[in-house]
Amino acid sequence: MKYKVSIDVSVVFELLGSFMIYVTRKWTDNLDIGTHLITDMDTRLPQEFRTELGKAYNWPFLDYDVLYALAILREQDTDITSFIDWIGNTAPDDLYPRLLPYMPSLTMEHLVRVKTDYPPLLRLWYEYYFADIEPELEPLICEDAQEKSVLLLKMEPEGLIEYATGGVILDDIPVDSILLFPGVHFRPINTYCFYDNILLIQYPVDIPEENEDDPPVVLLRMTEALADPERLRLLRYVANEPKTVNDIATNLNQPYDTLMHHLLILRAAGLLRSHVNAGDQTERFSLRPDGAAELQMFFESYLRLS
C-alpha cells in the first residue's frame, strides 16, 4: 500500500515527549535518557512543582493523542510558549472542529479538560526543564528532519519509513498519510499516534558523542544486542520470513517477558524489522537486512578503516 509520507519537526513535539516520559513514568527502562531524566528532575524540582506535575500521573493516556494532534495543527514555526498559550486561550468551539477529523470520537468534555489542565503543567515543565536544553536540541532535530526531507525526494515512501524508524514495516495500515517527526527523548524506540486516516510516528535521533574517540551509541547498541546467544538464535530464526511473537516463543522456548526484552533490544539496535498489520493486529518480526550492513559501516568508521 502506498502512503503519503511527510516530515514535520518542532520542539513542541519534543516538549510533549519529555513531559510524557516524566509524568507517566512509562518506558523509562527502555530509554537512553529515561531513568536519568526521572532521577534528575525528582532531585531538581521543588516539591510543590513535583506535586503539581504528579497530578497528571493517572490522567487518561488518550490525553497525549489530543496534545499531539494539537501539535500537528499548530502554525508552522510556533514556539513553545505560543503553542501553550494557543491551547489555553483558544475557545473549545474553535479547536473542536479542527480536531474531529483526527479523532472523531473525541468529546467536547474531554477537549475542555485537556485545554484546562495541561497548559499550566506544560509551562512548569518548560520553565524548569525544557528551556535549558531547547537550544541544544532544536538544531539537532531540524538538521535530521532536513536530511529525511531530502531523502523523501529520492526514496520510496515505505523505504524512508523503514530507514527513519530503523525497521518499521507497515502492512496495509488503513491510513493514507504517515507523518514522521524526529525526537531525542524517546531514543532508541519509536512511538505512534493512530488517528483517523493518519499515523504519526516519532523516530529517534541520537545525540552526537562529545568525544570523537568514544564509540557511537548506535554501534554500542548493535554490539551489545549481538553479545547474547539467545538474541543471535532469535535473529537466525526470523531471518527467512516474519514470525509472530507466539511463533518465536514456541519454537525458541522463550518465556514471554524474556522474549519481549530481547525483541526490544534487537529492534532498538536496528537489527529487526517490526511488521504492523492492521488486519489481525498481530505484530510480526523479521531480520532487517540493512542492519548487518550498518553494523559493518559503523564498525569500520569507528576504527577509521573507511
PDB file of C-alpha atoms in Angstrom:
ATOM      1  CA  MET A   1       0.000   0.000   0.000  1.00  0.00           C
ATOM      2  CA  LYS A   2       1.289   3.443  -0.930  1.00  0.00           C
ATOM      3  CA  TYR A   3       1.295   6.082   1.773  1.00  0.00           C
ATOM      4  CA  LYS A   4       1.680   9.817   1.529  1.00  0.00           C
ATOM      5  CA  VAL A   5       4.673  10.481   3.773  1.00  0.00           C
ATOM      6  CA  SER A   6       5.633  13.884   5.138  1.00  0.00           C
ATOM      7  CA  ILE A   7       8.166  15.144   7.664  1.00  0.00           C
ATOM      8  CA  ASP A   8       7.334  17.528  10.489  1.00  0.00           C
ATOM      9  CA  VAL A   9       9.730  18.997  13.015  1.00  0.00           C
ATOM     10  CA  SER A  10       9.192  21.160  16.077  1.00  0.00           C
ATOM     11  CA  VAL A  11      10.457  21.498  19.618  1.00  0.00           C
ATOM     12  CA  VAL A  12       6.769  21.329  20.563  1.00  0.00           C
ATOM     13  CA  PHE A  13       6.831  17.577  19.878  1.00  0.00           C
ATOM     14  CA  GLU A  14       9.981  17.239  21.961  1.00  0.00           C
ATOM     15  CA  LEU A  15       8.456  19.168  24.858  1.00  0.00           C
ATOM     16  CA  LEU A  16       5.410  16.873  24.855  1.00  0.00           C
ATOM     17  CA  GLY A  17       7.570  13.740  24.662  1.00  0.00           C
ATOM     18  CA  SER A  18       9.822  14.712  27.555  1.00  0.00           C
ATOM     19  CA  PHE A  19       6.808  15.769  29.634  1.00  0.00           C
ATOM     20  CA  MET A  20       5.051  12.455  28.926  1.00  0.00           C
ATOM     21  CA  ILE A  21       8.086  10.411  29.976  1.00  0.00           C
ATOM     22  CA  TYR A  22       8.482  12.256  33.270  1.00  0.00           C
ATOM     23  CA  VAL A  23       4.806  12.400  34.196  1.00  0.00           C
ATOM     24  CA  THR A  24       3.719   8.885  33.189  1.00  0.00           C
ATOM     25  CA  ARG A  25       6.986   7.137  34.164  1.00  0.00           C
ATOM     26  CA  LYS A  26       6.428   4.729  31.238  1.00  0.00           C
ATOM     27  CA  TRP A  27       9.141   3.057  29.137  1.00  0.00           C
ATOM     28  CA  THR A  28      11.921   4.537  31.283  1.00  0.00           C
ATOM     29  CA  ASP A  29      13.864   1.259  31.495  1.00  0.00           C
ATOM     30  CA  ASN A  30      13.934   1.092  27.688  1.00  0.00           C
ATOM     31  CA  LEU A  31      15.041   4.654  27.004  1.00  0.00           C
ATOM     32  CA  ASP A  32      18.559   6.026  26.917  1.00  0.00           C
ATOM     33  CA  ILE A  33      17.519   9.036  28.964  1.00  0.00           C
ATOM     34  CA  GLY A  34      14.559   7.615  30.880  1.00  0.00           C
ATOM     35  CA  THR A  35      15.864   6.689  34.324  1.00  0.00           C
ATOM     36  CA  HIS A  36      18.313   9.600  34.376  1.00  0.00           C
ATOM     37  CA  LEU A  37      15.564  12.083  33.497  1.00  0.00           C
ATOM     38  CA  ILE A  38      13.299  10.867  36.291  1.00  0.00           C
ATOM     39  CA  THR A  39      16.054  10.850  38.915  1.00  0.00           C
ATOM     40  CA  ASP A  40      17.497  14.190  37.879  1.00  0.00           C
ATOM     41  CA  MET A  41      14.178  16.038  37.788  1.00  0.00           C
ATOM     42  CA  ASP A  42      12.938  14.476  41.027  1.00  0.00           C
ATOM     43  CA  THR A  43      16.028  15.996  42.617  1.00  0.00           C
ATOM     44  CA  ARG A  44      15.899  19.385  40.915  1.00  0.00           C
ATOM     45  CA  LEU A  45      12.198  20.226  41.001  1.00  0.00           C
ATOM     46  CA  PRO A  46      10.763  21.903  44.113  1.00  0.00           C
ATOM     47  CA  GLN A  47       8.335  19.683  45.978  1.00  0.00           C
ATOM     48  CA  GLU A  48       5.326  21.866  45.137  1.00  0.00           C
ATOM     49  CA  PHE A  49       6.031  21.535  41.406  1.00  0.00           C
ATOM     50  CA  ARG A  50       6.540  17.780  41.636  1.00  0.00           C
ATOM     51  CA  THR A  51       3.158  17.620  43.340  1.00  0.00           C
ATOM     52  CA  GLU A  52       1.538  19.649  40.549  1.00  0.00           C
ATOM     53  CA  LEU A  53       3.080  17.523  37.797  1.00  0.00           C
ATOM     54  CA  GLY A  54       2.208  14.361  39.697  1.00  0.00           C
ATOM     55  CA  LYS A  55      -1.486  15.130  39.264  1.00  0.00           C
ATOM     56  CA  ALA A  56      -1.235  14.009  35.635  1.00  0.00           C
ATOM     57  CA  TYR A  57       0.117  10.559  36.510  1.00  0.00           C
ATOM     58  CA  ASN A  58      -3.325   8.921  36.495  1.00  0.00           C
ATOM     59  CA  TRP A  59      -4.933  11.058  33.803  1.00  0.00           C
ATOM     60  CA  PRO A  60      -6.056   9.160  30.652  1.00  0.00           C
ATOM     61  CA  PHE A  61      -3.268   8.338  28.250  1.00  0.00           C
ATOM     62  CA  LEU A  62      -5.563   9.433  25.434  1.00  0.00           C
ATOM     63  CA  ASP A  63      -4.826  12.995  26.556  1.00  0.00           C
ATOM     64  CA  TYR A  64      -1.486  12.770  24.757  1.00  0.00           C
ATOM     65  CA  ASP A  65      -3.187  11.852  21.489  1.00  0.00           C
ATOM     66  CA  VAL A  66      -5.112  15.116  21.848  1.00  0.00           C
ATOM     67  CA  LEU A  67      -1.943  17.091  22.635  1.00  0.00           C
ATOM     68  CA  TYR A  68      -0.031  15.603  19.696  1.00  0.00           C
ATOM     69  CA  ALA A  69      -2.972  16.307  17.379  1.00  0.00           C
ATOM     70  CA  LEU A  70      -2.864  19.923  18.576  1.00  0.00           C
ATOM     71  CA  ALA A  71       0.871  19.941  17.814  1.00  0.00           C
ATOM     72  CA  ILE A  72       0.100  18.822  14.257  1.00  0.00           C
ATOM     73  CA  LEU A  73      -2.455  21.631  13.939  1.00  0.00           C
ATOM     74  CA  ARG A  74      -0.102  24.319  15.237  1.00  0.00           C
ATOM     75  CA  GLU A  75       1.025  27.085  12.932  1.00  0.00           C
ATOM     76  CA  GLN A  76       4.450  26.468  11.449  1.00  0.00           C
ATOM     77  CA  ASP A  77       7.397  27.836  13.440  1.00  0.00           C
ATOM     78  CA  THR A  78       5.258  28.234  16.549  1.00  0.00           C
ATOM     79  CA  ASP A  79       7.465  28.480  19.628  1.00  0.00           C
ATOM     80  CA  ILE A  80       6.632  26.561  22.775  1.00  0.00           C
ATOM     81  CA  THR A  81       5.256  29.457  24.790  1.00  0.00           C
ATOM     82  CA  SER A  82       2.975  30.478  21.926  1.00  0.00           C
ATOM     83  CA  PHE A  83       1.802  26.887  21.497  1.00  0.00           C
ATOM     84  CA  ILE A  84       0.892  26.551  25.172  1.00  0.00           C
ATOM     85  CA  ASP A  85      -0.880  29.931  25.121  1.00  0.00           C
ATOM     86  CA  TRP A  86      -2.759  28.900  21.973  1.00  0.00           C
ATOM     87  CA  ILE A  87      -4.113  25.767  23.670  1.00  0.00           C
ATOM     88  CA  GLY A  88      -5.148  27.615  26.798  1.00  0.00           C
ATOM     89  CA  ASN A  89      -6.608  30.716  25.152  1.00  0.00           C
ATOM     90  CA  THR A  90      -8.388  29.311  22.103  1.00  0.00           C
ATOM     91  CA  ALA A  91     -12.083  28.648  22.569  1.00  0.00           C
ATOM     92  CA  PRO A  92     -13.084  24.955  22.597  1.00  0.00           C
ATOM     93  CA  ASP A  93     -15.620  25.697  19.864  1.00  0.00           C
ATOM     94  CA  ASP A  94     -12.730  26.723  17.619  1.00  0.00           C
ATOM     95  CA  LEU A  95     -10.456  23.784  18.443  1.00  0.00           C
ATOM     96  CA  TYR A  96     -13.052  21.025  18.459  1.00  0.00           C
ATOM     97  CA  PRO A  97     -13.970  21.009  14.733  1.00  0.00           C
ATOM     98  CA  ARG A  98     -10.279  21.041  13.819  1.00  0.00           C
ATOM     99  CA  LEU A  99      -9.565  18.008  15.996  1.00  0.00           C
ATOM    100  CA  LEU A 100     -12.556  15.909  14.922  1.00  0.00           C
ATOM    101  CA  PRO A 101     -11.055  14.824  11.553  1.00  0.00           C
ATOM    102  CA  TYR A 102      -8.195  13.271  13.533  1.00  0.00           C
ATOM    103  CA  MET A 103     -10.217  11.976  16.488  1.00  0.00           C
ATOM    104  CA  PRO A 104     -13.897  11.504  15.529  1.00  0.00           C
ATOM    105  CA  SER A 105     -14.751  10.021  18.936  1.00  0.00           C
ATOM    106  CA  LEU A 106     -13.292  12.941  20.898  1.00  0.00           C
ATOM    107  CA  THR A 107     -15.867  14.611  23.128  1.00  0.00           C
ATOM    108  CA  MET A 108     -16.078  18.305  23.862  1.00  0.00           C
ATOM    109  CA  GLU A 109     -15.824  17.478  27.562  1.00  0.00           C
ATOM    110  CA  HIS A 110     -12.513  15.697  27.011  1.00  0.00           C
ATOM    111  CA  LEU A 111     -11.097  18.573  24.980  1.00  0.00           C
ATOM    112  CA  VAL A 112     -12.118  21.150  27.574  1.00  0.00           C
ATOM    113  CA  ARG A 113     -10.397  19.170  30.327  1.00  0.00           C
ATOM    114  CA  VAL A 114      -7.166  18.833  28.299  1.00  0.00           C
ATOM    115  CA  LYS A 115      -7.016  22.536  27.412  1.00  0.00           C
ATOM    116  CA  THR A 116      -7.743  23.478  31.008  1.00  0.00           C
ATOM    117  CA  ASP A 117      -5.472  21.052  32.858  1.00  0.00           C
ATOM    118  CA  TYR A 118      -2.351  20.766  30.702  1.00  0.00           C
ATOM    119  CA  PRO A 119      -1.170  24.324  29.837  1.00  0.00           C
ATOM    120  CA  PRO A 120      -0.177  25.188  33.460  1.00  0.00           C
ATOM    121  CA  LEU A 121       1.774  21.925  33.778  1.00  0.00           C
ATOM    122  CA  LEU A 122       3.463  22.331  30.389  1.00  0.00           C
ATOM    123  CA  ARG A 123       4.545  25.845  31.393  1.00  0.00           C
ATOM    124  CA  LEU A 124       6.097  24.475  34.579  1.00  0.00           C
ATOM    125  CA  TRP A 125       7.894  21.755  32.650  1.00  0.00           C
ATOM    126  CA  TYR A 126       9.177  24.215  30.085  1.00  0.00           C
ATOM    127  CA  GLU A 127      10.435  26.646  32.715  1.00  0.00           C
ATOM    128  CA  TYR A 128      12.149  24.141  34.983  1.00  0.00           C
ATOM    129  CA  TYR A 129      13.440  21.664  32.427  1.00  0.00           C
ATOM    130  CA  PHE A 130      12.969  22.118  28.723  1.00  0.00           C
ATOM    131  CA  ALA A 131      14.002  25.760  28.277  1.00  0.00           C
ATOM    132  CA  ASP A 132      17.578  24.863  29.286  1.00  0.00           C
ATOM    133  CA  ILE A 133      18.013  22.131  26.680  1.00  0.00           C
ATOM    134  CA  GLU A 134      15.963  23.630  23.848  1.00  0.00           C
ATOM    135  CA  PRO A 135      18.909  25.489  22.226  1.00  0.00           C
ATOM    136  CA  GLU A 136      20.873  22.229  22.032  1.00  0.00           C
ATOM    137  CA  LEU A 137      18.048  20.025  20.761  1.00  0.00           C
ATOM    138  CA  GLU A 138      16.378  22.276  18.201  1.00  0.00           C
ATOM    139  CA  PRO A 139      19.226  22.364  15.644  1.00  0.00           C
ATOM    140  CA  LEU A 140      19.749  18.614  16.083  1.00  0.00           C
ATOM    141  CA  ILE A 141      16.178  17.635  15.221  1.00  0.00           C
ATOM    142  CA  CYS A 142      15.883  20.286  12.489  1.00  0.00           C
ATOM    143  CA  GLU A 143      19.023  19.005  10.787  1.00  0.00           C
ATOM    144  CA  ASP A 144      17.748  15.432  10.889  1.00  0.00           C
ATOM    145  CA  ALA A 145      14.316  16.430   9.556  1.00  0.00           C
ATOM    146  CA  GLN A 146      16.010  18.261   6.692  1.00  0.00           C
ATOM    147  CA  GLU A 147      18.012  15.134   5.865  1.00  0.00           C
ATOM    148  CA  LYS A 148      14.851  12.982   5.832  1.00  0.00           C
ATOM    149  CA  SER A 149      13.038  15.561   3.667  1.00  0.00           C
ATOM    150  CA  VAL A 150      15.817  15.346   1.079  1.00  0.00           C
ATOM    151  CA  LEU A 151      15.726  11.542   1.181  1.00  0.00           C
ATOM    152  CA  LEU A 152      11.962  11.621   0.670  1.00  0.00           C
ATOM    153  CA  LEU A 153      12.609  13.031  -2.801  1.00  0.00           C
ATOM    154  CA  LYS A 154      14.914  10.125  -3.611  1.00  0.00           C
ATOM    155  CA  MET A 155      13.361   7.110  -1.848  1.00  0.00           C
ATOM    156  CA  GLU A 156      10.075   5.270  -1.973  1.00  0.00           C
ATOM    157  CA  PRO A 157       7.870   6.321   0.973  1.00  0.00           C
ATOM    158  CA  GLU A 158       7.903   2.833   2.525  1.00  0.00           C
ATOM    159  CA  GLY A 159      11.691   2.779   2.289  1.00  0.00           C
ATOM    160  CA  LEU A 160      12.016   6.089   4.077  1.00  0.00           C
ATOM    161  CA  ILE A 161       9.675   4.928   6.853  1.00  0.00           C
ATOM    162  CA  GLU A 162      11.793   1.826   7.420  1.00  0.00           C
ATOM    163  CA  TYR A 163      15.055   3.776   7.271  1.00  0.00           C
ATOM    164  CA  ALA A 164      13.961   6.582   9.612  1.00  0.00           C
ATOM    165  CA  THR A 165      12.400   4.224  12.159  1.00  0.00           C
ATOM    166  CA  GLY A 166      15.128   1.604  11.999  1.00  0.00           C
ATOM    167  CA  GLY A 167      12.852  -1.177  10.772  1.00  0.00           C
ATOM    168  CA  VAL A 168       9.110  -0.394  10.939  1.00  0.00           C
ATOM    169  CA  ILE A 169       7.146  -2.059   8.130  1.00  0.00           C
ATOM    170  CA  LEU A 170       3.509  -1.043   7.732  1.00  0.00           C
ATOM    171  CA  ASP A 171       1.465  -3.899   6.266  1.00  0.00           C
ATOM    172  CA  ASP A 172      -1.721  -2.360   4.857  1.00  0.00           C
ATOM    173  CA  ILE A 173      -2.413   0.003   7.740  1.00  0.00           C
ATOM    174  CA  PRO A 174      -5.754   1.671   6.857  1.00  0.00           C
ATOM    175  CA  VAL A 175      -4.470   5.237   6.620  1.00  0.00           C
ATOM    176  CA  ASP A 176      -3.488   7.377   3.648  1.00  0.00           C
ATOM    177  CA  SER A 177      -0.888   9.568   5.340  1.00  0.00           C
ATOM    178  CA  ILE A 178       2.149   8.983   7.518  1.00  0.00           C
ATOM    179  CA  LEU A 179       3.642  11.925   9.405  1.00  0.00           C
ATOM    180  CA  LEU A 180       7.194  11.370  10.660  1.00  0.00           C
ATOM    181  CA  PHE A 181       8.897  13.589  13.188  1.00  0.00           C
ATOM    182  CA  PRO A 182      12.327  13.303  14.855  1.00  0.00           C
ATOM    183  CA  GLY A 183      12.689  13.045  18.613  1.00  0.00           C
ATOM    184  CA  VAL A 184      15.511  12.749  21.097  1.00  0.00           C
ATOM    185  CA  HIS A 185      13.907  11.894  24.433  1.00  0.00           C
ATOM    186  CA  PHE A 186      12.340   8.636  23.245  1.00  0.00           C
ATOM    187  CA  ARG A 187      15.524   7.265  21.709  1.00  0.00           C
ATOM    188  CA  PRO A 188      16.045   4.467  20.806  1.00  0.00           C
ATOM    189  CA  ILE A 189      12.366   3.497  20.358  1.00  0.00           C
ATOM    190  CA  ASN A 190       9.573   4.670  18.071  1.00  0.00           C
ATOM    191  CA  THR A 191       6.251   5.983  19.327  1.00  0.00           C
ATOM    192  CA  TYR A 192       2.940   6.137  17.468  1.00  0.00           C
ATOM    193  CA  CYS A 193      -0.347   8.038  17.469  1.00  0.00           C
ATOM    194  CA  PHE A 194      -3.073   6.421  15.364  1.00  0.00           C
ATOM    195  CA  TYR A 195      -5.547   8.980  14.088  1.00  0.00           C
ATOM    196  CA  ASP A 196      -8.351   8.725  11.565  1.00  0.00           C
ATOM    197  CA  ASN A 197      -6.589   8.279   8.214  1.00  0.00           C
ATOM    198  CA  ILE A 198      -3.191   9.443   9.507  1.00  0.00           C
ATOM    199  CA  LEU A 199      -0.443   7.786  11.528  1.00  0.00           C
ATOM    200  CA  LEU A 200       2.004   9.930  13.491  1.00  0.00           C
ATOM    201  CA  ILE A 201       5.375   8.238  14.059  1.00  0.00           C
ATOM    202  CA  GLN A 202       8.172   9.581  16.224  1.00  0.00           C
ATOM    203  CA  TYR A 203      11.548   8.235  15.182  1.00  0.00           C
ATOM    204  CA  PRO A 204      14.658   8.517  17.376  1.00  0.00           C
ATOM    205  CA  VAL A 205      17.613  10.808  16.767  1.00  0.00           C
ATOM    206  CA  ASP A 206      20.856  10.146  18.621  1.00  0.00           C
ATOM    207  CA  ILE A 207      22.872  12.920  20.226  1.00  0.00           C
ATOM    208  CA  PRO A 208      26.443  13.015  18.832  1.00  0.00           C
ATOM    209  CA  GLU A 209      29.202  11.894  21.175  1.00  0.00           C
ATOM    210  CA  GLU A 210      31.056  14.751  22.854  1.00  0.00           C
ATOM    211  CA  ASN A 211      34.349  12.911  22.454  1.00  0.00           C
ATOM    212  CA  GLU A 212      35.052  11.628  18.934  1.00  0.00           C
ATOM    213  CA  ASP A 213      37.131   8.819  20.436  1.00  0.00           C
ATOM    214  CA  ASP A 214      34.045   7.379  22.147  1.00  0.00           C
ATOM    215  CA  PRO A 215      32.231   4.593  20.270  1.00  0.00           C
ATOM    216  CA  PRO A 216      28.954   5.855  18.749  1.00  0.00           C
ATOM    217  CA  VAL A 217      25.845   4.880  20.696  1.00  0.00           C
ATOM    218  CA  VAL A 218      24.342   3.104  17.691  1.00  0.00           C
ATOM    219  CA  LEU A 219      27.425   0.859  17.434  1.00  0.00           C
ATOM    220  CA  LEU A 220      27.241   0.056  21.144  1.00  0.00           C
ATOM    221  CA  ARG A 221      23.550  -0.876  20.819  1.00  0.00           C
ATOM    222  CA  MET A 222      24.349  -3.243  17.965  1.00  0.00           C
ATOM    223  CA  THR A 223      27.311  -4.948  19.565  1.00  0.00           C
ATOM    224  CA  GLU A 224      25.564  -5.293  22.930  1.00  0.00           C
ATOM    225  CA  ALA A 225      22.482  -6.724  21.215  1.00  0.00           C
ATOM    226  CA  LEU A 226      24.578  -9.330  19.413  1.00  0.00           C
ATOM    227  CA  ALA A 227      26.548 -10.303  22.529  1.00  0.00           C
ATOM    228  CA  ASP A 228      23.717 -12.529  23.818  1.00  0.00           C
ATOM    229  CA  PRO A 229      23.473 -16.063  22.303  1.00  0.00           C
ATOM    230  CA  GLU A 230      19.684 -16.091  22.716  1.00  0.00           C
ATOM    231  CA  ARG A 231      19.359 -12.950  20.641  1.00  0.00           C
ATOM    232  CA  LEU A 232      21.584 -14.422  17.937  1.00  0.00           C
ATOM    233  CA  ARG A 233      19.355 -17.519  17.819  1.00  0.00           C
ATOM    234  CA  LEU A 234      16.331 -15.259  17.571  1.00  0.00           C
ATOM    235  CA  LEU A 235      17.799 -13.385  14.599  1.00  0.00           C
ATOM    236  CA  ARG A 236      18.584 -16.665  12.880  1.00  0.00           C
ATOM    237  CA  TYR A 237      15.035 -17.924  13.419  1.00  0.00           C
ATOM    238  CA  VAL A 238      13.392 -14.858  11.828  1.00  0.00           C
ATOM    239  CA  ALA A 239      15.954 -14.491   9.031  1.00  0.00           C
ATOM    240  CA  ASN A 240      13.870 -16.106   6.275  1.00  0.00           C
ATOM    241  CA  GLU A 241      10.358 -14.811   6.953  1.00  0.00           C
ATOM    242  CA  PRO A 242       8.428 -12.728   9.500  1.00  0.00           C
ATOM    243  CA  LYS A 243       7.372 -14.572  12.647  1.00  0.00           C
ATOM    244  CA  THR A 244       4.822 -13.660  15.332  1.00  0.00           C
ATOM    245  CA  VAL A 245       5.762 -13.394  18.978  1.00  0.00           C
ATOM    246  CA  ASN A 246       3.866 -16.627  19.654  1.00  0.00           C
ATOM    247  CA  ASP A 247       5.805 -18.416  16.900  1.00  0.00           C
ATOM    248  CA  ILE A 248       9.112 -17.232  18.324  1.00  0.00           C
ATOM    249  CA  ALA A 249       8.188 -18.057  21.917  1.00  0.00           C
ATOM    250  CA  THR A 250       7.032 -21.567  20.996  1.00  0.00           C
ATOM    251  CA  ASN A 251       9.898 -22.532  18.721  1.00  0.00           C
ATOM    252  CA  LEU A 252      12.674 -20.986  20.775  1.00  0.00           C
ATOM    253  CA  ASN A 253      11.121 -21.974  24.109  1.00  0.00           C
ATOM    254  CA  GLN A 254      11.344 -18.443  25.461  1.00  0.00           C
ATOM    255  CA  PRO A 255       9.169 -17.035  28.286  1.00  0.00           C
ATOM    256  CA  TYR A 256       7.096 -14.125  27.013  1.00  0.00           C
ATOM    257  CA  ASP A 257       8.695 -11.424  29.195  1.00  0.00           C
ATOM    258  CA  THR A 258      12.211 -12.577  28.319  1.00  0.00           C
ATOM    259  CA  LEU A 259      11.367 -12.714  24.635  1.00  0.00           C
ATOM    260  CA  MET A 260       9.891  -9.203  24.611  1.00  0.00           C
ATOM    261  CA  HIS A 261      13.044  -7.939  26.330  1.00  0.00           C
ATOM    262  CA  HIS A 262      15.193  -9.470  23.590  1.00  0.00           C
ATOM    263  CA  LEU A 263      12.932  -8.191  20.821  1.00  0.00           C
ATOM    264  CA  LEU A 264      13.050  -4.666  22.164  1.00  0.00           C
ATOM    265  CA  ILE A 265      16.846  -4.662  22.356  1.00  0.00           C
ATOM    266  CA  LEU A 266      17.189  -6.008  18.810  1.00  0.00           C
ATOM    267  CA  ARG A 267      14.630  -3.518  17.481  1.00  0.00           C
ATOM    268  CA  ALA A 268      16.360  -0.608  19.225  1.00  0.00           C
ATOM    269  CA  ALA A 269      19.637  -1.715  17.652  1.00  0.00           C
ATOM    270  CA  GLY A 270      18.099  -1.645  14.170  1.00  0.00           C
ATOM    271  CA  LEU A 271      18.604  -5.384  13.641  1.00  0.00           C
ATOM    272  CA  LEU A 272      14.926  -6.383  13.482  1.00  0.00           C
ATOM    273  CA  ARG A 273      12.016  -5.289  11.374  1.00  0.00           C
ATOM    274  CA  SER A 274       8.667  -4.800  13.089  1.00  0.00           C
ATOM    275  CA  HIS A 275       5.708  -5.637  10.814  1.00  0.00           C
ATOM    276  CA  VAL A 276       2.487  -3.933  11.869  1.00  0.00           C
ATOM    277  CA  ASN A 277      -0.628  -5.469  10.293  1.00  0.00           C
ATOM    278  CA  ALA A 278      -3.989  -3.769  10.707  1.00  0.00           C
ATOM    279  CA  GLY A 279      -5.921  -6.928   9.865  1.00  0.00           C
ATOM    280  CA  ASP A 280      -5.311  -9.112  12.910  1.00  0.00           C
ATOM    281  CA  GLN A 281      -3.294  -6.595  14.964  1.00  0.00           C
ATOM    282  CA  THR A 282      -0.562  -9.245  15.333  1.00  0.00           C
ATOM    283  CA  GLU A 283       2.902  -7.778  15.234  1.00  0.00           C
ATOM    284  CA  ARG A 284       5.494  -9.840  13.398  1.00  0.00           C
ATOM    285  CA  PHE A 285       9.272  -9.580  13.345  1.00  0.00           C
ATOM    286  CA  SER A 286      11.893 -10.341  10.727  1.00  0.00           C
ATOM    287  CA  LEU A 287      15.585  -9.752  10.176  1.00  0.00           C
ATOM    288  CA  ARG A 288      16.402  -6.255   8.970  1.00  0.00           C
ATOM    289  CA  PRO A 289      18.904  -6.807   6.122  1.00  0.00           C
ATOM    290  CA  ASP A 290      20.302  -3.269   6.346  1.00  0.00           C
ATOM    291  CA  GLY A 291      21.221  -3.885   9.976  1.00  0.00           C
ATOM    292  CA  ALA A 292      24.246  -6.039   9.145  1.00  0.00           C
ATOM    293  CA  ALA A 293      25.469  -3.513   6.577  1.00  0.00           C
ATOM    294  CA  GLU A 294      25.069  -0.660   9.055  1.00  0.00           C
ATOM    295  CA  LEU A 295      26.941  -2.629  11.725  1.00  0.00           C
ATOM    296  CA  GLN A 296      29.871  -3.029   9.358  1.00  0.00           C
ATOM    297  CA  MET A 297      29.718   0.632   8.332  1.00  0.00           C
ATOM    298  CA  PHE A 298      29.696   1.977  11.896  1.00  0.00           C
ATOM    299  CA  PHE A 299      32.361  -0.521  12.982  1.00  0.00           C
ATOM    300  CA  GLU A 300      34.731   0.370  10.125  1.00  0.00           C
ATOM    301  CA  SER A 301      34.072   4.074  10.547  1.00  0.00           C
ATOM    302  CA  TYR A 302      34.880   3.975  14.253  1.00  0.00           C
ATOM    303  CA  LEU A 303      38.077   2.017  13.594  1.00  0.00           C
ATOM    304  CA  ARG A 304      38.897   4.514  10.811  1.00  0.00           C
ATOM    305  CA  LEU A 305      39.061   1.740   8.230  1.00  0.00           C
ATOM    306  CA  SER A 306      36.899   3.635   5.769  1.00  0.00           C
TER     307      SER A 306
END
